[in-house]
Amino acid sequence: METLIDFLNNGAGNMLSSTLTAAKSIISGVSTFVIAFLFAIYILLQKKKLGIQAKKVLFAFVRRGRAEAVVEVSSLTYSTFSSFLTGQCLEAVILGSMFVLAMTIFRLPYALLVGIFIAFTALIPIFGAFLGCAEGAFLIFMVDPMKALMFIVLFLVLQQIEGNLIYPHVVGNSVGLPSIWVLAAVSIGGSLMGVVGMLIFIPIVSVAYALFREIVYLKLKKQGVDPAELEV
């Protein structure tokens, strides 16, 4: 009886408390996601009206030249983020589908699982697909080491096809960044914000790069220097 009473006072109470805490966290996360999703839908449905209202407020309280500059920067930011994220998502879906199809043809295990995982990790530029390759190779290695080696060779082939044929046409130069700045943006974003930072820092750095380039060209024009002469 003493053991039973002690369990009811301590063990059962702790178990009930942990269960309630976990349930509360799950309900809170789901409700937050639903509210955010509905809020995003309302914004998309009324984005034109909200944009017009924002412009009216901006031009009402800010000098015309500065307001036009803000509108131009906002337009550049929107187009850069839109083209980059759309192209990156489409490219990830194509790459994942290629892996599912190729692994099914070569009878490699976990074809659908590995293809979906690679599609998600491919959203991260440069490093993402290799993370998917490592995870897929590990899963297949647990079943058959030789098939894991086949998967790595298949990954290298599909990665070359994706990098040389698909990526330039789907994503292309949508961000307008040289390769060194893409690598720097991914590294800085990953160190500051993790996976999300890797994804969003490329268009952020691209916008900053485009604005700084425009400022440099305006400064050169004021000083009477032709930028083409400096490229020789």
PDB file of C-alpha atoms in Angstrom:
ATOM      1  CA  MET A   1       0.000   0.000   0.000  1.00  0.00           C
ATOM      2  CA  GLU A   2       2.856   2.368   0.837  1.00  0.00           C
ATOM      3  CA  THR A   3       4.497   1.612  -2.533  1.00  0.00           C
ATOM      4  CA  LEU A   4       1.201   2.201  -4.353  1.00  0.00           C
ATOM      5  CA  ILE A   5       0.577   5.474  -2.506  1.00  0.00           C
ATOM      6  CA  ASP A   6       4.142   6.630  -3.217  1.00  0.00           C
ATOM      7  CA  PHE A   7       3.693   5.823  -6.948  1.00  0.00           C
ATOM      8  CA  LEU A   8       0.396   7.708  -7.081  1.00  0.00           C
ATOM      9  CA  ASN A   9       1.906  10.720  -5.317  1.00  0.00           C
ATOM     10  CA  ASN A  10       5.151  10.889  -7.300  1.00  0.00           C
ATOM     11  CA  GLY A  11       5.357   8.707 -10.415  1.00  0.00           C
ATOM     12  CA  ALA A  12       1.787   9.100 -11.618  1.00  0.00           C
ATOM     13  CA  GLY A  13       1.824  12.807 -10.838  1.00  0.00           C
ATOM     14  CA  ASN A  14       5.030  13.372 -12.802  1.00  0.00           C
ATOM     15  CA  MET A  15       3.707  11.269 -15.684  1.00  0.00           C
ATOM     16  CA  LEU A  16       0.440  13.228 -15.751  1.00  0.00           C
ATOM     17  CA  SER A  17       2.301  16.527 -15.589  1.00  0.00           C
ATOM     18  CA  SER A  18       4.620  15.535 -18.461  1.00  0.00           C
ATOM     19  CA  THR A  19       1.661  14.340 -20.548  1.00  0.00           C
ATOM     20  CA  LEU A  20      -0.238  17.574 -19.983  1.00  0.00           C
ATOM     21  CA  THR A  21       2.845  19.642 -20.839  1.00  0.00           C
ATOM     22  CA  ALA A  22       3.429  17.710 -24.074  1.00  0.00           C
ATOM     23  CA  ALA A  23      -0.250  17.953 -25.044  1.00  0.00           C
ATOM     24  CA  LYS A  24      -0.229  21.686 -24.322  1.00  0.00           C
ATOM     25  CA  SER A  25       2.861  22.176 -26.510  1.00  0.00           C
ATOM     26  CA  ILE A  26       1.348  20.199 -29.388  1.00  0.00           C
ATOM     27  CA  ILE A  27      -1.970  22.060 -29.213  1.00  0.00           C
ATOM     28  CA  SER A  28      -0.162  25.400 -29.015  1.00  0.00           C
ATOM     29  CA  GLY A  29       2.036  24.573 -32.020  1.00  0.00           C
ATOM     30  CA  VAL A  30      -0.893  23.367 -34.126  1.00  0.00           C
ATOM     31  CA  SER A  31      -3.038  26.397 -33.254  1.00  0.00           C
ATOM     32  CA  THR A  32      -0.160  28.776 -34.023  1.00  0.00           C
ATOM     33  CA  PHE A  33       0.400  27.102 -37.401  1.00  0.00           C
ATOM     34  CA  VAL A  34      -3.311  27.262 -38.298  1.00  0.00           C
ATOM     35  CA  ILE A  35      -3.581  30.940 -37.319  1.00  0.00           C
ATOM     36  CA  ALA A  36      -0.403  31.839 -39.219  1.00  0.00           C
ATOM     37  CA  PHE A  37      -1.574  29.883 -42.274  1.00  0.00           C
ATOM     38  CA  LEU A  38      -4.980  31.604 -42.321  1.00  0.00           C
ATOM     39  CA  PHE A  39      -3.329  34.990 -41.778  1.00  0.00           C
ATOM     40  CA  ALA A  40      -0.980  34.338 -44.719  1.00  0.00           C
ATOM     41  CA  ILE A  41      -3.935  33.402 -46.943  1.00  0.00           C
ATOM     42  CA  TYR A  42      -5.761  36.633 -46.045  1.00  0.00           C
ATOM     43  CA  ILE A  43      -2.619  38.657 -46.845  1.00  0.00           C
ATOM     44  CA  LEU A  44      -2.224  36.936 -50.232  1.00  0.00           C
ATOM     45  CA  LEU A  45      -5.879  37.483 -51.098  1.00  0.00           C
ATOM     46  CA  GLN A  46      -5.649  41.194 -50.267  1.00  0.00           C
ATOM     47  CA  LYS A  47      -2.016  41.858 -51.214  1.00  0.00           C
ATOM     48  CA  LYS A  48      -2.921  44.327 -53.977  1.00  0.00           C
ATOM     49  CA  LYS A  49      -5.112  46.405 -51.680  1.00  0.00           C
ATOM     50  CA  LEU A  50      -2.566  46.244 -48.854  1.00  0.00           C
ATOM     51  CA  GLY A  51       0.194  47.336 -51.255  1.00  0.00           C
ATOM     52  CA  ILE A  52      -1.805  50.366 -52.394  1.00  0.00           C
ATOM     53  CA  GLN A  53      -2.574  51.328 -48.795  1.00  0.00           C
ATOM     54  CA  ALA A  54       1.090  50.967 -47.819  1.00  0.00           C
ATOM     55  CA  LYS A  55       2.130  53.226 -50.720  1.00  0.00           C
ATOM     56  CA  LYS A  56      -0.423  55.858 -49.700  1.00  0.00           C
ATOM     57  CA  VAL A  57       0.827  55.866 -46.119  1.00  0.00           C
ATOM     58  CA  LEU A  58       4.463  55.968 -47.274  1.00  0.00           C
ATOM     59  CA  PHE A  59       3.976  58.894 -49.666  1.00  0.00           C
ATOM     60  CA  ALA A  60       1.843  60.718 -47.080  1.00  0.00           C
ATOM     61  CA  PHE A  61       4.505  60.713 -44.357  1.00  0.00           C
ATOM     62  CA  VAL A  62       7.800  60.475 -46.296  1.00  0.00           C
ATOM     63  CA  ARG A  63       9.349  62.859 -48.802  1.00  0.00           C
ATOM     64  CA  ARG A  64       8.627  61.837 -52.406  1.00  0.00           C
ATOM     65  CA  GLY A  65      12.223  60.981 -53.370  1.00  0.00           C
ATOM     66  CA  ARG A  66      12.765  58.773 -50.348  1.00  0.00           C
ATOM     67  CA  ALA A  67       9.354  57.161 -50.780  1.00  0.00           C
ATOM     68  CA  GLU A  68      10.167  56.265 -54.386  1.00  0.00           C
ATOM     69  CA  ALA A  69      13.502  54.803 -53.255  1.00  0.00           C
ATOM     70  CA  VAL A  70      11.725  52.654 -50.648  1.00  0.00           C
ATOM     71  CA  VAL A  71       9.255  51.429 -53.275  1.00  0.00           C
ATOM     72  CA  GLU A  72      12.106  50.552 -55.648  1.00  0.00           C
ATOM     73  CA  VAL A  73      14.013  48.633 -52.971  1.00  0.00           C
ATOM     74  CA  SER A  74      10.836  46.807 -51.930  1.00  0.00           C
ATOM     75  CA  SER A  75      10.125  45.853 -55.544  1.00  0.00           C
ATOM     76  CA  LEU A  76      13.688  44.566 -56.007  1.00  0.00           C
ATOM     77  CA  THR A  77      13.453  42.573 -52.765  1.00  0.00           C
ATOM     78  CA  TYR A  78      10.118  41.036 -53.740  1.00  0.00           C
ATOM     79  CA  SER A  79      11.258  40.022 -57.228  1.00  0.00           C
ATOM     80  CA  THR A  80      14.530  38.557 -55.913  1.00  0.00           C
ATOM     81  CA  PHE A  81      12.909  36.523 -53.137  1.00  0.00           C
ATOM     82  CA  SER A  82      10.053  35.385 -55.389  1.00  0.00           C
ATOM     83  CA  SER A  83      12.236  34.215 -58.271  1.00  0.00           C
ATOM     84  CA  PHE A  84      14.783  32.533 -55.994  1.00  0.00           C
ATOM     85  CA  LEU A  85      12.327  30.667 -53.759  1.00  0.00           C
ATOM     86  CA  THR A  86      10.095  29.617 -56.666  1.00  0.00           C
ATOM     87  CA  GLY A  87      13.037  28.350 -58.703  1.00  0.00           C
ATOM     88  CA  GLN A  88      14.621  26.627 -55.701  1.00  0.00           C
ATOM     89  CA  CYS A  89      11.395  24.790 -54.792  1.00  0.00           C
ATOM     90  CA  LEU A  90      10.811  23.704 -58.404  1.00  0.00           C
ATOM     91  CA  GLU A  91      14.395  22.519 -58.737  1.00  0.00           C
ATOM     92  CA  ALA A  92      14.105  20.535 -55.472  1.00  0.00           C
ATOM     93  CA  VAL A  93      10.921  18.801 -56.683  1.00  0.00           C
ATOM     94  CA  ILE A  94      12.560  17.894 -60.004  1.00  0.00           C
ATOM     95  CA  LEU A  95      15.681  16.542 -58.290  1.00  0.00           C
ATOM     96  CA  GLY A  96      13.663  14.481 -55.801  1.00  0.00           C
ATOM     97  CA  SER A  97      11.530  13.036 -58.604  1.00  0.00           C
ATOM     98  CA  MET A  98      14.666  12.100 -60.550  1.00  0.00           C
ATOM     99  CA  PHE A  99      16.019  10.194 -57.543  1.00  0.00           C
ATOM    100  CA  VAL A 100      12.741   8.366 -56.934  1.00  0.00           C
ATOM    101  CA  LEU A 101      12.533   7.305 -60.588  1.00  0.00           C
ATOM    102  CA  ALA A 102      16.204   6.314 -60.917  1.00  0.00           C
ATOM    103  CA  MET A 103      16.277   4.401 -57.605  1.00  0.00           C
ATOM    104  CA  THR A 104      13.092   2.560 -58.572  1.00  0.00           C
ATOM    105  CA  ILE A 105      14.612   1.568 -61.936  1.00  0.00           C
ATOM    106  CA  PHE A 106      17.822   0.291 -60.294  1.00  0.00           C
ATOM    107  CA  ARG A 107      15.819  -1.414 -57.507  1.00  0.00           C
ATOM    108  CA  LEU A 108      17.479   0.505 -54.679  1.00  0.00           C
ATOM    109  CA  PRO A 109      15.690   0.417 -51.305  1.00  0.00           C
ATOM    110  CA  TYR A 110      13.903   3.392 -49.714  1.00  0.00           C
ATOM    111  CA  ALA A 111      13.440   5.076 -53.106  1.00  0.00           C
ATOM    112  CA  LEU A 112      10.470   7.240 -52.110  1.00  0.00           C
ATOM    113  CA  LEU A 113      11.830   8.099 -48.660  1.00  0.00           C
ATOM    114  CA  VAL A 114      15.286   9.076 -49.944  1.00  0.00           C
ATOM    115  CA  GLY A 115      13.821  11.040 -52.862  1.00  0.00           C
ATOM    116  CA  ILE A 116      11.572  13.084 -50.560  1.00  0.00           C
ATOM    117  CA  PHE A 117      14.433  13.679 -48.126  1.00  0.00           C
ATOM    118  CA  ILE A 118      16.762  14.849 -50.914  1.00  0.00           C
ATOM    119  CA  ALA A 119      14.012  17.117 -52.259  1.00  0.00           C
ATOM    120  CA  PHE A 120      13.719  18.810 -48.852  1.00  0.00           C
ATOM    121  CA  THR A 121      17.460  19.118 -48.270  1.00  0.00           C
ATOM    122  CA  ALA A 122      17.986  20.424 -51.832  1.00  0.00           C
ATOM    123  CA  LEU A 123      16.188  23.608 -50.755  1.00  0.00           C
ATOM    124  CA  ILE A 124      19.471  24.484 -49.032  1.00  0.00           C
ATOM    125  CA  PRO A 125      21.822  25.742 -51.763  1.00  0.00           C
ATOM    126  CA  ILE A 126      25.242  24.102 -52.293  1.00  0.00           C
ATOM    127  CA  PHE A 127      25.273  21.792 -49.241  1.00  0.00           C
ATOM    128  CA  GLY A 128      21.678  20.554 -49.088  1.00  0.00           C
ATOM    129  CA  ALA A 129      21.750  17.738 -51.640  1.00  0.00           C
ATOM    130  CA  PHE A 130      24.943  16.297 -50.122  1.00  0.00           C
ATOM    131  CA  LEU A 131      23.226  16.057 -46.724  1.00  0.00           C
ATOM    132  CA  GLY A 132      20.468  14.066 -48.414  1.00  0.00           C
ATOM    133  CA  CYS A 133      23.072  11.866 -50.084  1.00  0.00           C
ATOM    134  CA  ALA A 134      24.751  11.085 -46.762  1.00  0.00           C
ATOM    135  CA  GLU A 135      21.454  10.186 -45.111  1.00  0.00           C
ATOM    136  CA  GLY A 136      20.320   8.070 -48.069  1.00  0.00           C
ATOM    137  CA  ALA A 137      23.645   6.253 -48.316  1.00  0.00           C
ATOM    138  CA  PHE A 138      23.504   5.426 -44.596  1.00  0.00           C
ATOM    139  CA  LEU A 139      19.969   4.010 -44.833  1.00  0.00           C
ATOM    140  CA  ILE A 140      20.806   1.890 -47.880  1.00  0.00           C
ATOM    141  CA  PHE A 141      24.117   0.771 -46.327  1.00  0.00           C
ATOM    142  CA  MET A 142      22.156  -0.790 -43.437  1.00  0.00           C
ATOM    143  CA  VAL A 143      20.395  -2.988 -46.022  1.00  0.00           C
ATOM    144  CA  ASP A 144      23.104  -3.639 -48.629  1.00  0.00           C
ATOM    145  CA  PRO A 145      26.573  -1.975 -48.702  1.00  0.00           C
ATOM    146  CA  MET A 146      26.969  -2.582 -52.456  1.00  0.00           C
ATOM    147  CA  LYS A 147      23.692  -0.834 -53.196  1.00  0.00           C
ATOM    148  CA  ALA A 148      24.857   2.065 -51.023  1.00  0.00           C
ATOM    149  CA  LEU A 149      27.895   2.387 -53.305  1.00  0.00           C
ATOM    150  CA  MET A 150      25.589   2.274 -56.329  1.00  0.00           C
ATOM    151  CA  PHE A 151      23.483   5.039 -54.761  1.00  0.00           C
ATOM    152  CA  ILE A 152      26.546   7.265 -54.290  1.00  0.00           C
ATOM    153  CA  VAL A 153      27.525   6.804 -57.952  1.00  0.00           C
ATOM    154  CA  LEU A 154      23.930   7.504 -58.983  1.00  0.00           C
ATOM    155  CA  PHE A 155      23.919  10.627 -56.824  1.00  0.00           C
ATOM    156  CA  LEU A 156      27.086  11.960 -58.459  1.00  0.00           C
ATOM    157  CA  VAL A 157      25.634  11.397 -61.940  1.00  0.00           C
ATOM    158  CA  LEU A 158      22.269  12.999 -61.152  1.00  0.00           C
ATOM    159  CA  GLN A 159      23.993  15.862 -59.349  1.00  0.00           C
ATOM    160  CA  GLN A 160      26.002  16.647 -62.482  1.00  0.00           C
ATOM    161  CA  ILE A 161      22.853  16.541 -64.623  1.00  0.00           C
ATOM    162  CA  GLU A 162      21.032  18.765 -62.161  1.00  0.00           C
ATOM    163  CA  GLY A 163      23.898  21.230 -61.780  1.00  0.00           C
ATOM    164  CA  ASN A 164      24.712  21.588 -65.484  1.00  0.00           C
ATOM    165  CA  LEU A 165      21.317  21.213 -67.173  1.00  0.00           C
ATOM    166  CA  ILE A 166      18.400  21.710 -64.782  1.00  0.00           C
ATOM    167  CA  TYR A 167      19.581  24.319 -62.266  1.00  0.00           C
ATOM    168  CA  PRO A 168      20.739  26.921 -64.833  1.00  0.00           C
ATOM    169  CA  HIS A 169      17.382  26.780 -66.632  1.00  0.00           C
ATOM    170  CA  VAL A 170      15.105  26.566 -63.574  1.00  0.00           C
ATOM    171  CA  VAL A 171      16.872  28.867 -61.098  1.00  0.00           C
ATOM    172  CA  GLY A 172      19.446  30.403 -63.421  1.00  0.00           C
ATOM    173  CA  ASN A 173      20.934  33.708 -62.324  1.00  0.00           C
ATOM    174  CA  SER A 174      17.760  34.782 -60.521  1.00  0.00           C
ATOM    175  CA  VAL A 175      19.719  36.125 -57.554  1.00  0.00           C
ATOM    176  CA  GLY A 176      22.477  37.688 -59.645  1.00  0.00           C
ATOM    177  CA  LEU A 177      25.236  36.761 -57.202  1.00  0.00           C
ATOM    178  CA  PRO A 178      28.732  35.511 -58.052  1.00  0.00           C
ATOM    179  CA  SER A 179      29.524  32.047 -56.697  1.00  0.00           C
ATOM    180  CA  ILE A 180      31.842  33.340 -53.968  1.00  0.00           C
ATOM    181  CA  TRP A 181      29.073  35.522 -52.520  1.00  0.00           C
ATOM    182  CA  VAL A 182      26.582  32.645 -52.680  1.00  0.00           C
ATOM    183  CA  LEU A 183      28.972  30.536 -50.612  1.00  0.00           C
ATOM    184  CA  ALA A 184      29.525  33.415 -48.169  1.00  0.00           C
ATOM    185  CA  ALA A 185      25.760  33.995 -47.827  1.00  0.00           C
ATOM    186  CA  VAL A 186      25.106  30.304 -47.117  1.00  0.00           C
ATOM    187  CA  SER A 187      27.928  30.157 -44.549  1.00  0.00           C
ATOM    188  CA  ILE A 188      26.886  33.340 -42.715  1.00  0.00           C
ATOM    189  CA  GLY A 189      23.183  32.461 -42.817  1.00  0.00           C
ATOM    190  CA  GLY A 190      23.835  28.958 -41.520  1.00  0.00           C
ATOM    191  CA  SER A 191      25.974  30.205 -38.623  1.00  0.00           C
ATOM    192  CA  LEU A 192      23.409  32.844 -37.605  1.00  0.00           C
ATOM    193  CA  MET A 193      20.030  31.184 -38.221  1.00  0.00           C
ATOM    194  CA  GLY A 194      20.692  27.560 -39.144  1.00  0.00           C
ATOM    195  CA  VAL A 195      18.835  26.006 -42.073  1.00  0.00           C
ATOM    196  CA  VAL A 196      16.430  28.946 -42.413  1.00  0.00           C
ATOM    197  CA  GLY A 197      19.385  31.323 -42.635  1.00  0.00           C
ATOM    198  CA  MET A 198      20.950  29.268 -45.431  1.00  0.00           C
ATOM    199  CA  LEU A 199      17.734  29.601 -47.407  1.00  0.00           C
ATOM    200  CA  ILE A 200      16.943  33.298 -46.947  1.00  0.00           C
ATOM    201  CA  PHE A 201      20.397  34.863 -46.774  1.00  0.00           C
ATOM    202  CA  ILE A 202      21.106  34.343 -50.492  1.00  0.00           C
ATOM    203  CA  PRO A 203      18.275  36.661 -51.675  1.00  0.00           C
ATOM    204  CA  ILE A 204      19.061  39.103 -48.838  1.00  0.00           C
ATOM    205  CA  VAL A 205      22.711  39.326 -49.883  1.00  0.00           C
ATOM    206  CA  SER A 206      21.591  39.508 -53.529  1.00  0.00           C
ATOM    207  CA  VAL A 207      19.437  42.577 -52.815  1.00  0.00           C
ATOM    208  CA  ALA A 208      22.292  44.222 -50.912  1.00  0.00           C
ATOM    209  CA  TYR A 209      24.689  43.369 -53.752  1.00  0.00           C
ATOM    210  CA  ALA A 210      22.366  44.871 -56.397  1.00  0.00           C
ATOM    211  CA  LEU A 211      21.827  48.072 -54.392  1.00  0.00           C
ATOM    212  CA  PHE A 212      25.539  48.503 -53.692  1.00  0.00           C
ATOM    213  CA  ARG A 213      26.358  47.907 -57.376  1.00  0.00           C
ATOM    214  CA  GLU A 214      23.852  50.579 -58.379  1.00  0.00           C
ATOM    215  CA  ILE A 215      25.377  53.036 -55.898  1.00  0.00           C
ATOM    216  CA  VAL A 216      28.874  52.305 -57.234  1.00  0.00           C
ATOM    217  CA  TYR A 217      27.755  52.892 -60.830  1.00  0.00           C
ATOM    218  CA  LEU A 218      26.112  56.201 -59.845  1.00  0.00           C
ATOM    219  CA  LYS A 219      29.316  57.307 -58.094  1.00  0.00           C
ATOM    220  CA  LEU A 220      31.411  56.383 -61.144  1.00  0.00           C
ATOM    221  CA  LYS A 221      29.011  58.271 -63.405  1.00  0.00           C
ATOM    222  CA  LYS A 222      29.289  61.394 -61.248  1.00  0.00           C
ATOM    223  CA  GLN A 223      33.078  61.234 -61.444  1.00  0.00           C
ATOM    224  CA  GLY A 224      32.992  60.769 -65.210  1.00  0.00           C
ATOM    225  CA  VAL A 225      34.406  57.252 -65.158  1.00  0.00           C
ATOM    226  CA  ASP A 226      33.152  54.668 -67.631  1.00  0.00           C
ATOM    227  CA  PRO A 227      32.734  51.283 -65.863  1.00  0.00           C
ATOM    228  CA  ALA A 228      33.605  49.463 -69.110  1.00  0.00           C
ATOM    229  CA  GLU A 229      37.074  51.024 -69.064  1.00  0.00           C
ATOM    230  CA  LEU A 230      37.779  49.453 -65.650  1.00  0.00           C
ATOM    231  CA  GLU A 231      36.836  45.964 -66.870  1.00  0.00           C
ATOM    232  CA  VAL A 232      39.759  45.804 -69.305  1.00  0.00           C
TER     233      VAL A 232
END
